[in-house]
XYZ file of N, CA, C and O in Angstrom:
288
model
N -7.367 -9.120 -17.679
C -6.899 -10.407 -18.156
C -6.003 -10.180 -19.367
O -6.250 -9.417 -20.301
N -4.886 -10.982 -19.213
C -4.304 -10.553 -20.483
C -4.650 -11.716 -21.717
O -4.802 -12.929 -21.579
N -4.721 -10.839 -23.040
C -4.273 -11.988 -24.441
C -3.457 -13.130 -24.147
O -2.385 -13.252 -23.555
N -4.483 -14.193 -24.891
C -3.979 -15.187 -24.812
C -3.996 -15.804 -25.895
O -5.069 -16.393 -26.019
N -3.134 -15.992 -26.974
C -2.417 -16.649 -28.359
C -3.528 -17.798 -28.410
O -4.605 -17.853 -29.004
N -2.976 -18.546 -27.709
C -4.108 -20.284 -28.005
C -5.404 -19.875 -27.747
O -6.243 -20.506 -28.391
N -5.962 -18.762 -26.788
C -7.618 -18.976 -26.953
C -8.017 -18.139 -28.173
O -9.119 -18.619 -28.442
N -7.853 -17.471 -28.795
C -8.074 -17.212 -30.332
C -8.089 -18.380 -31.105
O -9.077 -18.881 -31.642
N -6.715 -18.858 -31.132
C -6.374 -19.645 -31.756
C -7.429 -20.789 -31.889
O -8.086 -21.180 -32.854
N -7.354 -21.255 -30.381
C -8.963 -22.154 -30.226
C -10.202 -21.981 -30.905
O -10.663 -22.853 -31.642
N -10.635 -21.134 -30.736
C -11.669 -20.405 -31.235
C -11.982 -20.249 -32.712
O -13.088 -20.295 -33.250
N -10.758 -20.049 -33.275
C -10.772 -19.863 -34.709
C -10.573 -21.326 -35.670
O -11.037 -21.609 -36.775
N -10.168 -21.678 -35.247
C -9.812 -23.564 -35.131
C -11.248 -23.702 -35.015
O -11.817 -23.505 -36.089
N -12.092 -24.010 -33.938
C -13.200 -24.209 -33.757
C -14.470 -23.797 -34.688
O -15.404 -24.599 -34.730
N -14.568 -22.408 -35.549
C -14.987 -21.724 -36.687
C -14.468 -22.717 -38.114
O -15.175 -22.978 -39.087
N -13.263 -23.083 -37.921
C -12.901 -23.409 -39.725
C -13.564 -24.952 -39.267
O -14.449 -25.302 -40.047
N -13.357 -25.699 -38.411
C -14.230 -26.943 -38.738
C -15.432 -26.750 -38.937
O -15.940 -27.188 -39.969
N -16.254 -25.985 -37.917
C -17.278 -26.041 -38.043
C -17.971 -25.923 -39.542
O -19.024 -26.419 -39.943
N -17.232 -25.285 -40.066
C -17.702 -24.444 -41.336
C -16.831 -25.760 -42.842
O -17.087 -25.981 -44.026
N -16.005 -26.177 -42.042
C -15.855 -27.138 -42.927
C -16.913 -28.885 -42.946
O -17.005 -29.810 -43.752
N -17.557 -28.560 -41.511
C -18.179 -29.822 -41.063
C -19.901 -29.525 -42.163
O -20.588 -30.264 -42.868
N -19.958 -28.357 -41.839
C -21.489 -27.871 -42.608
C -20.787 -25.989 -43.067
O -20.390 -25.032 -42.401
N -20.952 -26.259 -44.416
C -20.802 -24.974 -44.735
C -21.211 -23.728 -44.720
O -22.392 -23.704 -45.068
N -20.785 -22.628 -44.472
C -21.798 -21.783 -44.068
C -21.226 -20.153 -45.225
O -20.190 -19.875 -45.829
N -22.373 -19.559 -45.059
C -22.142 -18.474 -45.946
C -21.040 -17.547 -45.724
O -20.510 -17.490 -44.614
N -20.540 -16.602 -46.974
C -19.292 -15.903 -45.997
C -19.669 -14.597 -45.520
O -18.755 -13.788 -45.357
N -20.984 -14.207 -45.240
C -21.282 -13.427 -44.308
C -21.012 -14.219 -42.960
O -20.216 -13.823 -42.109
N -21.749 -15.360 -42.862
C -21.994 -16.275 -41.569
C -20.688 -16.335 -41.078
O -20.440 -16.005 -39.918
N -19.713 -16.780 -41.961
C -18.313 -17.360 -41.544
C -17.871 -15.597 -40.933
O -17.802 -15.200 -39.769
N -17.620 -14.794 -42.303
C -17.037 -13.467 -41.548
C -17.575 -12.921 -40.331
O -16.892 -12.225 -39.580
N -18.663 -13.188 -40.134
C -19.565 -12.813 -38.859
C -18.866 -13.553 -37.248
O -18.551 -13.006 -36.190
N -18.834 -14.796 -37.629
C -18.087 -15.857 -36.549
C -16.503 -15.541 -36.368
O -15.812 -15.898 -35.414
N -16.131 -14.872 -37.375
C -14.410 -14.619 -37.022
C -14.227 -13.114 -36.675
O -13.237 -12.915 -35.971
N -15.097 -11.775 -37.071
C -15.140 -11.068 -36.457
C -15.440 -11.248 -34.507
O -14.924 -10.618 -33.583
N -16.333 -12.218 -34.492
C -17.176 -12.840 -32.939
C -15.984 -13.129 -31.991
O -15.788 -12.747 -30.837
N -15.323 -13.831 -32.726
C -14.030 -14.198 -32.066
C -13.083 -13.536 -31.772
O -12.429 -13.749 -30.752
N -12.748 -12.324 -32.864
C -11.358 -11.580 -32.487
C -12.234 -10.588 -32.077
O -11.332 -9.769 -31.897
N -13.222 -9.977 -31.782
C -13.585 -9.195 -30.824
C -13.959 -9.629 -29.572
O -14.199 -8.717 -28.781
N -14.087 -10.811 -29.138
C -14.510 -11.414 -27.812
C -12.780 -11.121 -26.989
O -12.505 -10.613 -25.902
N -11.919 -11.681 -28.046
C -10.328 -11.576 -27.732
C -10.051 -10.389 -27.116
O -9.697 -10.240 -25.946
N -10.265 -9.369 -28.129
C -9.468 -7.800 -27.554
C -10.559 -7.211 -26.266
O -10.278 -6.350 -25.432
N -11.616 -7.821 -26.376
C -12.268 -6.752 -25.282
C -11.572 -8.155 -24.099
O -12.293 -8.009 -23.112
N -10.839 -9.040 -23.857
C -10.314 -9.387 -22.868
C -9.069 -8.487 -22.194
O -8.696 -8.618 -21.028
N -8.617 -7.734 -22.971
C -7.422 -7.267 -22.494
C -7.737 -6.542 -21.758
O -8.919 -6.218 -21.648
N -6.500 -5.905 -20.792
C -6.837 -5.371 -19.349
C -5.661 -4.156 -19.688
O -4.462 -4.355 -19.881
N -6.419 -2.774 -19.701
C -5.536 -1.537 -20.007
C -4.248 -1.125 -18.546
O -4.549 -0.562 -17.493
N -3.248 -1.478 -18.834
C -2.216 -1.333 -17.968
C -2.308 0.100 -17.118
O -2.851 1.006 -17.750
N -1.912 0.389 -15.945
C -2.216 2.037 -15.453
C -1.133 2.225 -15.820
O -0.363 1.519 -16.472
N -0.994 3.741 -15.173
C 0.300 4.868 -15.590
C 0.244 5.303 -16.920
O 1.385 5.323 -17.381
N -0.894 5.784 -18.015
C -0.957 6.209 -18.361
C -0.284 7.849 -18.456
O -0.848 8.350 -17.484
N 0.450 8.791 -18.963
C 1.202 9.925 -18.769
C -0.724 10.797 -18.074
O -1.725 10.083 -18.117
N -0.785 11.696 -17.750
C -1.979 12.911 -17.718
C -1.449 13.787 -17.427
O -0.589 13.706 -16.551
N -1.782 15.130 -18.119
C -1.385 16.465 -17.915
C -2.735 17.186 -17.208
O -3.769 17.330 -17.861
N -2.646 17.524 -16.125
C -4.217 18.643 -15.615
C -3.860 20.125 -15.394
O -2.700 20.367 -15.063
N -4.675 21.082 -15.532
C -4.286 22.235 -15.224
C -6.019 22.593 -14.603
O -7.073 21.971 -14.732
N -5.608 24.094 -13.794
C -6.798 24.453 -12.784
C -6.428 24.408 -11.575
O -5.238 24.153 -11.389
N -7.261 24.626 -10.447
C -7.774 24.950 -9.451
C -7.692 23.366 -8.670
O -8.123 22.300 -9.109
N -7.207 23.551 -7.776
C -8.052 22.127 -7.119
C -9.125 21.559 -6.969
O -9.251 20.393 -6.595
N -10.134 22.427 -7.281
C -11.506 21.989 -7.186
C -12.122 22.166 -8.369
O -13.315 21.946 -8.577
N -10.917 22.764 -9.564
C -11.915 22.168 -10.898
C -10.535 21.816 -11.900
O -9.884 22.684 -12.482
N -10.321 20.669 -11.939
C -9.007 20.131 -12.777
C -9.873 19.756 -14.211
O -11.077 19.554 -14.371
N -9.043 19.755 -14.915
C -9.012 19.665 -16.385
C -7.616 18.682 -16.979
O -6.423 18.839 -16.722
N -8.364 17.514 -17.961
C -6.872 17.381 -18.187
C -7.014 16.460 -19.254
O -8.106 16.084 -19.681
N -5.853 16.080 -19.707
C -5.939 14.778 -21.148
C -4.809 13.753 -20.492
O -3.915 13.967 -19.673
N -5.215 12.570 -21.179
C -3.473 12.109 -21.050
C -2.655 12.345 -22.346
O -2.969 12.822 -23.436
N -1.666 11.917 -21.920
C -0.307 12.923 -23.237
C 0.619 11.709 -23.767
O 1.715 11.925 -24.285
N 0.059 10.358 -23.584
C 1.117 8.937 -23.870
C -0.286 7.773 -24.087
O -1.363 7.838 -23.494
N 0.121 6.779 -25.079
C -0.657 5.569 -25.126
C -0.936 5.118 -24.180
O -0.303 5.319 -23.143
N -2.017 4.339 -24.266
C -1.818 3.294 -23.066
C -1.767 1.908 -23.881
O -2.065 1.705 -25.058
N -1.170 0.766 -22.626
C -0.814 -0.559 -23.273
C -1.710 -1.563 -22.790
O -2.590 -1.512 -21.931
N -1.298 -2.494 -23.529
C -2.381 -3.751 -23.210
C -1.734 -5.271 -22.746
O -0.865 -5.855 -23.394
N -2.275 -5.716 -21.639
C -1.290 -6.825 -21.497
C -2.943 -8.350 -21.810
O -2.684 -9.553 -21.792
């Protein structure tokens, strides 16, 4: 799935009222906005074609990849 701008956005919107409706500590608050931008990034979906270099045998490969990978 890729990032999506407004559902953060939502989300974080949704945190400052709340916290403006009943106040909350700034552990509580930092806790709820970490909640959010990590719910965000583990949505992203790692693009293939990553570069990989292998060396070996056919029946025992070894290898790294050699380029980032991206995130849509």
């Amino acid at each position: 799935m890729a990032l999506v701008d407004s559902v953060l956005s939502a989300a974080l919107l949704a945190i400052f009222n709340a916290a403006k409706a009943n106040p909350m500590s700034k552990a509580e608050y930092a806790n709820q906005l970490a909640a959010a931008i990590d719910a965000q990034i583990k949505t992203a979906q790692v693009n293939a074609g990553i570069p990989v270099s292998t060396a070996g045998s056919a029946t025992a490969q070894t290898g790294a990849t050699t380029g980032p990978g991206t995130l849509s």
